[in-house]
XYZ file of C-alpha atoms in Angstrom:
599
model
C 4.023 4.595 -2.658
C 4.288 6.646 -5.785
C 7.522 6.018 -8.216
C 10.378 8.140 -8.466
C 10.717 8.408 -13.235
C 13.700 10.107 -14.747
C 13.364 11.247 -18.381
C 14.918 11.723 -20.494
C 13.878 13.349 -23.858
C 14.502 16.767 -25.665
C 10.926 17.224 -25.792
C 9.104 18.649 -22.801
C 6.053 17.628 -23.994
C 6.530 13.805 -25.020
C 7.541 13.457 -20.901
C 3.931 15.189 -20.649
C 2.328 12.431 -22.618
C 4.391 9.837 -20.713
C 3.206 10.812 -17.072
C -0.288 11.403 -18.279
C -0.061 7.608 -20.022
C 1.429 6.037 -16.378
C -1.342 7.895 -14.236
C -3.894 7.328 -16.464
C -3.386 3.649 -16.695
C -3.039 4.317 -11.620
C 0.201 4.212 -11.424
C 1.307 6.839 -9.270
C 4.815 8.614 -9.639
C 6.939 11.346 -9.551
C 8.655 11.868 -12.696
C 11.828 14.129 -13.228
C 12.322 15.640 -16.550
C 16.512 16.413 -18.622
C 16.544 17.396 -21.669
C 20.043 16.638 -23.475
C 22.973 13.774 -21.301
C 24.696 16.907 -19.117
C 21.175 17.796 -16.874
C 20.088 13.518 -17.276
C 24.358 13.091 -15.268
C 23.721 15.501 -13.102
C 20.072 13.768 -11.684
C 21.974 10.913 -11.691
C 25.026 11.848 -9.772
C 22.526 13.960 -6.707
C 21.558 11.757 -4.842
C 17.950 10.744 -5.404
C 17.072 7.053 -5.773
C 15.538 7.045 -8.794
C 13.329 3.472 -9.731
C 12.573 3.966 -12.999
C 14.866 5.461 -16.165
C 13.002 6.682 -19.547
C 15.546 7.149 -22.056
C 14.307 8.275 -25.624
C 16.113 6.226 -28.314
C 16.549 7.504 -31.891
C 20.732 6.842 -32.693
C 23.286 4.953 -31.509
C 24.571 7.684 -29.953
C 21.293 7.581 -27.589
C 23.802 4.039 -25.776
C 25.894 7.484 -23.580
C 23.143 7.830 -21.843
C 22.087 4.104 -21.475
C 25.509 3.601 -19.825
C 25.979 5.884 -17.998
C 22.157 5.177 -16.273
C 23.396 1.790 -15.565
C 26.237 2.676 -14.382
C 25.646 4.729 -12.109
C 22.064 3.005 -10.574
C 22.934 -0.315 -11.292
C 19.642 -2.167 -10.659
C 17.078 0.143 -11.905
C 15.284 -0.621 -14.864
C 15.356 0.986 -18.014
C 13.279 1.583 -20.276
C 14.346 3.149 -24.129
C 11.568 4.767 -26.206
C 11.651 5.803 -29.420
C 11.631 4.333 -33.747
C 15.694 2.562 -33.589
C 15.781 -0.455 -35.883
C 15.760 -3.321 -34.349
C 19.830 -3.695 -34.966
C 20.217 -1.287 -32.690
C 17.085 -2.162 -30.364
C 19.006 -5.343 -30.065
C 22.649 -3.434 -28.888
C 20.322 -1.544 -27.017
C 19.076 -4.583 -25.258
C 22.729 -6.101 -24.936
C 24.069 -2.807 -23.309
C 21.518 -3.814 -20.175
C 18.620 -1.831 -21.531
C 15.334 -3.517 -19.509
C 13.123 -2.702 -22.385
C 13.046 -1.321 -26.034
C 9.583 0.398 -26.572
C 8.874 1.596 -30.061
C 7.436 5.297 -30.127
C 4.422 3.876 -32.226
C 3.722 1.580 -29.265
C 3.475 3.783 -26.044
C 0.196 2.392 -24.863
C 2.117 -0.734 -24.224
C 4.454 2.012 -22.133
C 2.340 1.622 -18.559
C 2.466 -2.413 -18.766
C 5.941 -2.569 -19.819
C 6.887 -0.331 -15.979
C 4.893 -2.047 -13.839
C 6.954 -5.102 -14.942
C 9.259 -3.381 -14.681
C 9.035 -1.939 -11.474
C 7.429 -5.289 -10.243
C 10.886 -7.353 -11.114
C 13.165 -5.178 -9.830
C 11.408 -5.572 -6.250
C 11.665 -8.345 -6.615
C 16.038 -8.729 -7.962
C 16.221 -6.286 -4.889
C 13.868 -8.563 -2.441
C 16.394 -11.172 -3.856
C 20.078 -9.771 -3.310
C 19.082 -8.755 -0.033
C 17.112 -12.184 1.238
C 21.245 -13.057 -0.422
C 22.804 -10.812 1.279
C 20.853 -11.568 4.729
C 22.057 -15.399 4.482
C 25.625 -14.668 3.184
C 25.664 -12.014 6.477
C 23.437 -14.821 8.635
C 26.296 -17.927 7.612
C 29.135 -15.441 8.087
C 27.361 -15.518 12.206
C 27.066 -18.405 12.522
C 30.575 -19.520 11.639
C 31.740 -16.889 14.033
C 29.614 -17.912 16.890
C 30.772 -21.724 16.288
C 34.858 -20.995 16.104
C 33.797 -19.411 19.194
C 32.576 -22.399 20.730
C 34.491 -24.052 23.374
C 32.955 -27.541 22.076
C 34.162 -29.017 18.313
C 30.952 -28.595 16.974
C 29.542 -31.682 13.343
C 26.140 -30.869 11.860
C 25.030 -33.671 9.727
C 21.625 -33.709 7.343
C 19.390 -36.983 6.813
C 21.101 -37.356 3.501
C 24.514 -38.113 5.732
C 26.210 -35.201 4.782
C 28.032 -32.902 6.303
C 26.060 -29.260 7.308
C 28.423 -27.276 9.915
C 31.790 -27.604 12.332
C 34.581 -25.663 13.733
C 37.924 -25.415 14.033
C 37.393 -26.659 17.665
C 36.339 -30.481 16.446
C 39.375 -30.164 13.397
C 41.675 -29.842 15.844
C 40.455 -31.926 18.734
C 39.750 -34.755 16.669
C 42.972 -33.872 14.578
C 40.782 -34.371 11.283
C 41.922 -32.780 8.149
C 40.416 -29.869 6.666
C 40.321 -31.299 2.966
C 38.366 -33.918 4.754
C 35.955 -32.160 6.030
C 35.914 -29.879 2.837
C 33.910 -32.844 1.249
C 31.318 -32.751 3.126
C 30.677 -36.514 3.627
C 29.650 -37.672 6.946
C 30.706 -41.163 6.298
C 34.718 -40.269 5.397
C 34.552 -38.320 8.924
C 33.331 -41.452 11.028
C 35.692 -43.328 9.384
C 38.904 -41.397 9.829
C 37.739 -40.916 13.846
C 36.935 -44.928 14.294
C 40.651 -45.241 12.411
C 41.856 -42.906 15.573
C 40.399 -44.674 19.212
C 41.773 -47.443 20.829
C 37.868 -48.789 20.436
C 36.407 -47.959 17.184
C 33.319 -50.349 17.528
C 31.467 -48.532 20.789
C 32.175 -45.516 18.700
C 30.411 -47.082 15.882
C 27.693 -48.397 19.002
C 27.303 -45.309 19.875
C 26.039 -43.760 16.805
C 24.201 -45.862 15.992
C 22.327 -45.518 19.278
C 22.000 -42.187 19.057
C 20.210 -41.853 15.695
C 16.862 -44.130 17.167
C 17.187 -41.600 20.137
C 14.986 -38.051 19.834
C 16.567 -36.049 23.785
C 20.521 -35.427 24.263
C 22.680 -38.864 24.217
C 26.778 -38.801 25.281
C 28.306 -40.679 23.342
C 30.552 -41.934 26.167
C 33.581 -41.218 26.526
C 35.934 -41.510 23.143
C 39.981 -42.025 23.536
C 42.218 -41.493 20.696
C 44.774 -43.759 20.231
C 47.369 -40.647 21.386
C 45.479 -41.728 24.891
C 43.450 -38.108 24.989
C 40.210 -38.747 26.600
C 37.185 -37.158 24.071
C 34.087 -36.905 26.112
C 30.511 -36.828 23.061
C 27.382 -36.061 23.036
C 24.835 -35.307 20.206
C 21.334 -34.852 19.830
C 18.445 -35.175 17.144
C 18.525 -31.185 14.681
C 14.777 -29.677 14.606
C 13.446 -27.083 12.411
C 9.650 -26.384 12.592
C 9.496 -29.511 15.199
C 10.532 -31.754 12.041
C 14.387 -33.771 12.517
C 16.747 -32.521 9.534
C 20.135 -34.093 11.349
C 22.577 -34.101 14.105
C 24.285 -32.066 15.976
C 27.757 -33.595 17.245
C 29.722 -31.584 20.033
C 33.089 -33.124 21.324
C 35.313 -32.068 24.612
C 38.736 -32.775 25.540
C 38.270 -34.138 29.237
C 41.767 -35.951 29.583
C 42.759 -33.700 32.521
C 39.143 -34.388 34.247
C 38.978 -37.848 33.743
C 42.853 -38.164 35.122
C 41.351 -36.584 37.809
C 38.753 -38.481 38.680
C 41.197 -41.499 38.970
C 43.167 -40.950 40.979
C 39.691 -39.554 43.115
C 38.801 -42.981 42.725
C 41.713 -44.761 44.276
C 42.189 -42.152 47.211
C 38.190 -43.002 47.718
C 39.990 -47.466 47.177
C 41.824 -45.836 49.533
C 39.052 -45.357 52.686
C 37.435 -48.347 51.541
C 37.068 -49.188 55.121
C 34.882 -45.842 56.228
C 32.002 -46.866 54.115
C 31.813 -49.765 54.062
C 31.972 -48.983 58.502
C 29.248 -46.351 56.795
C 27.346 -48.831 54.920
C 24.168 -46.557 54.446
C 26.025 -43.325 53.235
C 26.971 -41.812 50.093
C 30.475 -40.954 50.336
C 30.872 -37.756 47.450
C 34.683 -36.491 46.769
C 35.837 -33.011 45.623
C 38.343 -32.395 43.719
C 40.654 -28.259 44.828
C 38.574 -26.599 42.142
C 34.732 -28.123 43.246
C 35.043 -28.868 39.407
C 34.979 -32.694 39.146
C 33.125 -34.644 41.561
C 33.784 -38.901 42.182
C 30.548 -40.492 43.994
C 31.018 -43.743 45.866
C 28.870 -47.206 44.395
C 27.083 -46.664 48.075
C 26.154 -43.058 46.779
C 24.879 -44.386 43.544
C 23.146 -46.966 44.964
C 20.977 -44.858 46.671
C 20.061 -42.543 43.875
C 19.678 -45.384 41.138
C 22.451 -44.059 38.787
C 24.918 -46.028 36.167
C 27.793 -45.100 34.320
C 25.817 -43.253 31.629
C 23.535 -41.223 33.969
C 26.742 -40.621 36.447
C 27.222 -36.514 37.584
C 30.940 -36.689 36.987
C 30.883 -32.517 37.713
C 29.898 -30.512 40.802
C 27.548 -28.977 38.409
C 25.875 -31.976 37.140
C 25.802 -32.580 40.875
C 23.875 -29.716 41.501
C 21.432 -30.528 39.117
C 20.186 -33.908 41.318
C 19.648 -31.029 44.283
C 16.374 -29.991 44.435
C 16.365 -25.945 43.002
C 15.670 -24.749 46.111
C 18.350 -26.556 47.939
C 20.599 -26.357 45.890
C 21.890 -22.771 47.035
C 22.592 -23.955 50.537
C 24.691 -26.999 49.750
C 26.567 -25.142 47.920
C 27.832 -21.911 50.239
C 28.483 -25.157 52.066
C 30.789 -26.568 49.851
C 32.710 -23.032 50.626
C 32.354 -23.843 54.571
C 35.047 -25.583 56.744
C 32.669 -28.046 58.158
C 28.910 -27.983 57.800
C 25.863 -30.111 58.066
C 22.595 -29.653 55.822
C 19.172 -31.215 54.475
C 18.273 -31.264 51.374
C 16.768 -32.788 48.540
C 17.831 -35.564 46.112
C 16.600 -36.393 42.854
C 16.910 -40.266 41.814
C 17.741 -41.777 38.518
C 13.848 -42.636 38.531
C 12.169 -39.412 39.003
C 11.740 -40.039 42.552
C 12.570 -36.990 45.541
C 14.598 -38.179 48.490
C 15.415 -35.939 51.411
C 19.221 -36.899 52.280
C 21.169 -35.369 55.354
C 24.162 -34.772 54.426
C 27.882 -34.438 56.266
C 29.965 -31.491 54.717
C 34.018 -30.823 55.335
C 37.773 -30.824 54.175
C 40.785 -33.710 54.267
C 44.752 -33.042 55.448
C 45.190 -32.175 51.846
C 43.067 -29.413 50.923
C 39.927 -31.676 49.190
C 36.248 -31.876 49.890
C 34.738 -34.860 51.575
C 31.004 -34.815 51.740
C 28.977 -37.696 53.425
C 25.048 -38.172 52.863
C 21.979 -40.535 54.044
C 19.194 -41.004 52.932
C 16.606 -40.062 55.572
C 13.308 -40.249 54.091
C 11.665 -43.182 56.432
C 13.293 -41.558 59.454
C 11.491 -37.666 58.490
C 7.918 -39.803 58.250
C 8.790 -41.258 61.316
C 9.675 -38.121 62.830
C 6.248 -36.895 61.099
C 4.548 -39.605 62.894
C 6.027 -39.151 66.137
C 5.025 -35.285 65.766
C 1.644 -35.848 65.075
C 0.736 -37.966 68.252
C 2.610 -36.141 70.591
C 0.180 -33.040 69.836
C -2.574 -35.211 69.789
C -1.408 -36.293 73.690
C -0.831 -32.205 74.381
C -4.307 -31.587 73.199
C -6.112 -34.651 75.180
C -3.501 -32.687 78.022
C -4.589 -28.986 77.449
C -7.992 -30.118 77.226
C -8.139 -31.845 81.140
C -6.627 -29.207 82.754
C -8.664 -26.123 80.516
C -12.126 -28.333 82.151
C -10.632 -28.845 85.785
C -9.431 -25.323 85.441
C -13.236 -23.819 84.690
C -15.296 -26.572 86.844
C -15.093 -24.779 89.767
C -16.000 -20.966 89.136
C -18.715 -22.284 86.382
C -20.301 -24.138 89.440
C -20.005 -20.195 91.379
C -20.930 -19.316 89.265
C -23.833 -20.767 88.976
C -24.344 -20.146 92.745
C -24.514 -16.761 92.365
C -27.431 -16.720 89.359
C -29.188 -18.790 91.642
C -29.185 -15.781 93.994
C -30.519 -12.952 91.589
C -34.296 -12.371 91.244
C -35.892 -13.420 87.610
C -36.935 -11.007 85.421
C -33.828 -9.924 85.428
C -31.930 -8.746 81.924
C -28.435 -9.448 83.441
C -30.160 -12.384 84.276
C -30.207 -13.443 80.310
C -26.884 -12.786 79.631
C -25.580 -14.457 83.251
C -26.629 -17.206 82.019
C -26.624 -16.973 78.195
C -22.728 -16.555 79.898
C -22.943 -19.629 81.464
C -23.996 -21.961 78.779
C -21.520 -21.161 76.594
C -19.238 -22.850 79.056
C -20.734 -25.690 79.109
C -20.830 -25.748 75.995
C -16.610 -25.203 76.402
C -16.304 -28.660 78.781
C -18.475 -30.694 76.832
C -15.819 -29.803 73.261
C -12.711 -30.499 76.546
C -13.785 -33.132 77.407
C -14.972 -34.946 74.521
C -10.767 -33.753 73.083
C -9.524 -35.397 76.061
C -11.482 -38.551 75.221
C -11.118 -37.948 71.936
C -14.758 -38.103 71.234
C -16.898 -37.117 67.279
C -18.726 -34.183 68.142
C -22.375 -34.373 68.008
C -24.509 -34.475 64.254
C -25.514 -30.272 64.251
C -25.581 -27.838 62.329
C -23.600 -24.348 62.286
C -24.616 -21.487 61.576
C -21.665 -18.979 61.061
C -23.940 -15.336 61.540
C -26.468 -17.563 64.214
C -23.195 -18.038 65.781
C -22.431 -14.097 65.370
C -25.848 -12.998 67.104
C -26.404 -14.829 70.277
C -22.845 -13.046 70.849
C -23.928 -9.978 69.773
C -26.094 -9.129 73.165
C -22.765 -9.841 75.043
C -20.140 -8.867 72.429
C -21.778 -4.859 73.086
C -22.461 -5.577 76.726
C -17.976 -6.326 76.788
C -17.099 -3.343 74.358
C -18.686 -0.526 76.540
C -20.273 3.283 75.775
C -17.182 4.179 74.347
C -16.359 1.268 72.283
C -17.774 0.960 68.105
C -18.499 -2.426 67.157
C -19.319 -2.718 63.778
C -21.296 -6.220 62.664
C -20.114 -6.832 58.320
C -22.683 -10.262 58.102
C -22.775 -11.711 54.889
C -26.631 -13.147 54.100
C -26.957 -16.757 52.859
C -23.722 -18.521 54.594
C -23.715 -22.478 54.312
C -23.358 -24.096 57.885
C -21.080 -26.347 58.971
C -21.144 -29.526 59.980
C -20.091 -28.554 63.240
C -21.527 -28.055 67.432
C -22.599 -24.394 67.585
C -21.002 -24.293 70.730
C -17.858 -25.087 69.289
C -17.351 -22.334 67.281
C -18.510 -19.324 70.043
C -16.555 -19.645 72.744
C -13.866 -18.912 70.447
C -15.474 -15.275 68.582
C -15.977 -14.984 72.564
C -11.940 -14.980 73.091
C -11.274 -13.407 70.418
C -13.561 -10.087 71.645
C -12.472 -10.173 75.037
C -8.737 -9.737 73.866
C -10.052 -6.938 71.038
C -11.670 -5.188 73.476
C -8.544 -5.190 76.266
C -6.834 -3.745 72.727
C -8.837 -0.757 72.925
C -8.173 0.830 76.640
C -10.207 3.869 76.179
C -11.257 3.735 72.985
C -11.357 2.503 69.049
C -13.865 0.479 66.818
C -14.245 -3.522 66.738
C -15.089 -5.170 63.472
C -16.905 -8.856 63.188
C -17.466 -9.785 59.901
C -18.044 -13.019 57.993
C -17.701 -13.755 54.152
C -17.604 -16.977 52.162
C -14.353 -17.065 49.978
C -13.629 -18.808 46.812
C -11.211 -21.537 46.906
C -11.474 -24.946 45.799
C -12.730 -26.479 48.923
C -14.275 -22.623 49.077
C -14.096 -21.553 52.876
C -15.952 -19.685 55.814
C -14.629 -16.832 56.423
C -15.004 -15.898 60.255
C -13.216 -12.111 60.774
C -12.371 -9.957 64.661
C -10.908 -6.680 64.119
C -9.496 -3.475 65.954
C -8.234 -0.382 65.518
C -5.986 -0.594 68.749
C -1.837 -0.966 68.393
C -1.150 -3.693 67.349
C 0.494 -7.320 68.375
C 4.248 -6.509 70.003
C 6.815 -9.445 68.571
C 7.133 -10.894 71.251
C 4.104 -11.828 72.557
C 2.947 -12.662 68.486
C 5.259 -15.183 68.761
C 4.026 -16.855 71.209
C -0.347 -16.089 71.779
C -1.085 -19.188 70.569
C 1.099 -20.818 73.497
C -1.264 -22.627 76.703
C -0.426 -21.377 79.592
C 1.907 -17.287 78.061
C -0.242 -14.900 78.985
C 0.101 -11.054 79.091
C -2.399 -10.288 81.987
C -2.406 -11.965 85.201
C -3.464 -13.704 87.182
C -5.475 -15.136 83.700
C -4.270 -18.594 83.055
C -3.417 -17.767 79.144
C -5.652 -20.261 77.862
C -7.983 -18.398 75.656
C -6.388 -18.376 72.357
C -5.095 -21.860 72.811
C -8.594 -23.382 72.973
C -9.464 -21.492 70.365
C -6.770 -22.672 67.887
C -7.515 -25.851 68.813
C -10.905 -25.660 69.077
C -10.576 -24.297 64.802
C -7.736 -26.656 63.973
C -9.838 -29.392 65.162
C -12.472 -28.208 62.414
C -10.399 -28.698 60.287
C -9.823 -24.615 59.919
C -6.931 -22.315 60.972
C -6.105 -18.993 61.764
C -4.227 -16.411 60.414
C -3.010 -12.759 62.220
C -2.308 -9.028 60.651
C -1.224 -7.467 63.042
C 1.019 -4.028 62.647
C 2.422 -0.272 65.071
C -0.642 1.554 64.689
C -3.208 -1.071 62.203
C -4.196 -2.261 64.893
C -4.921 -6.063 64.163
C -7.277 -8.778 62.219
C -7.443 -12.659 63.161
C -9.008 -13.795 61.587
C -10.551 -17.901 61.309
C -10.504 -19.506 58.217
C -13.254 -22.691 58.034
C -13.980 -25.385 55.003
C -16.938 -25.915 53.876
C -16.936 -29.575 54.186
C -16.278 -29.147 57.783
C -13.222 -31.614 59.288
C -11.616 -34.114 58.104
C -13.118 -37.587 58.683
């Protein structure tokens, strides 16, 4: 960056010589030459921010331009060039000149200019830093004074580094005492103005050994006001440099809480009658909360971490359940379930009943239902197993007679007919399905066989091509090299047949059916079998019940196909997903874990 230099000298040759010296020393400059004091004043007032001023210096009269330059451009270095005597040079330096360079030492001009510019930049940076620090200090003071809590900050040496006026008014501390910046004197003042000074000192010492935010408890003043204090270590760059204390007046809140405790005490018979329920009483404003002893016991709370406000209570509620609980508090009466965090950090499930008393106060009771839910889930699992067994038995009975009739008709077909092989393959599939149903009914494991997903698809392919007919396009996208599954091949064939039959029936005249197999990444990875069609999609009312037993949209069909398919997939540890929408068809995706069903 080129430095802007203003040079006052009667001789233009002298100005050019100085500029050449600077250029030769690799000090690029934009030099402005003026020949007299009047031109110098005009240049100084012209609005150009000069970085350096060079003044010819021969007589005492040359001190006047020096003073004018320093007055109009304070902070800009001024070098005097000439042969004035030593006494006059000292007078110029006392007047504010940066350096006086005699004419016979003009060769040192680049060095003096470089040093003067560097010092000027350092001074400007220091001035800017001081200004920024001053602005930051003013901003910090404004923020502290705008805070609703009283703030007091001390360093590790026990010196006060910051405080606000709210702290002075809350604790009644005179400003002259805080002006001493001595923490010991402030603590002694607080000790003399609270009813239990020993407890206060204990809390302050306790905080010094901790790393997180800690309450100082309630400090009761001699004027019967109650001040709540908290403190935390103050860190800078990961290093503890002091402590921050905050205080607020909670007299009204504590008095309301005391009144609510009295109400709870009056309702003790109700509490004893419902010993397993925790009672929560909220003030009409909803900002103050009191918990019964039973509620405190259920959550493992003590006096130090007891929630005293609605926000503090909601902080114990699981983030996913907190909005519902907050909304229920505004209703005249409500019931809901919510997860609460205990003092030990565990989550428990609770059932809440909320209402209002005659005085408009909100009253809530909650029970720990964690054990109840666990028992309910176990009962539901047993019920599903019983349902599966009953379904498998009914399915086997429903298929037994049609299968026997099919085999009787097959015996009447002459040998060698191509349709005979296909019909026999269908009979084999039905027989495998009956075996699966029988094992499910008896809760027996499947045989220890290996299932290749692509092999199953290829075995079904001739049957599927005939099912599709000439106007339906059947495409196969089978990823090679898929891992095998520890399942019987007959376990998946009925699933694929049912999905293909449903896809074909969704295309009454024309369209396309895609069968795709793939290995999807994940932890663990899983195999994917997809059957998609370009039909009109599944209506929402059918989508909701399509896996229900006995539900069908095609009487006299029995509606067991998709139900059995889902059962077979879930028995293999997999899942079925359905993606459908108007005018974009339907895709049914079967996901099977590579490890097979859980043991």
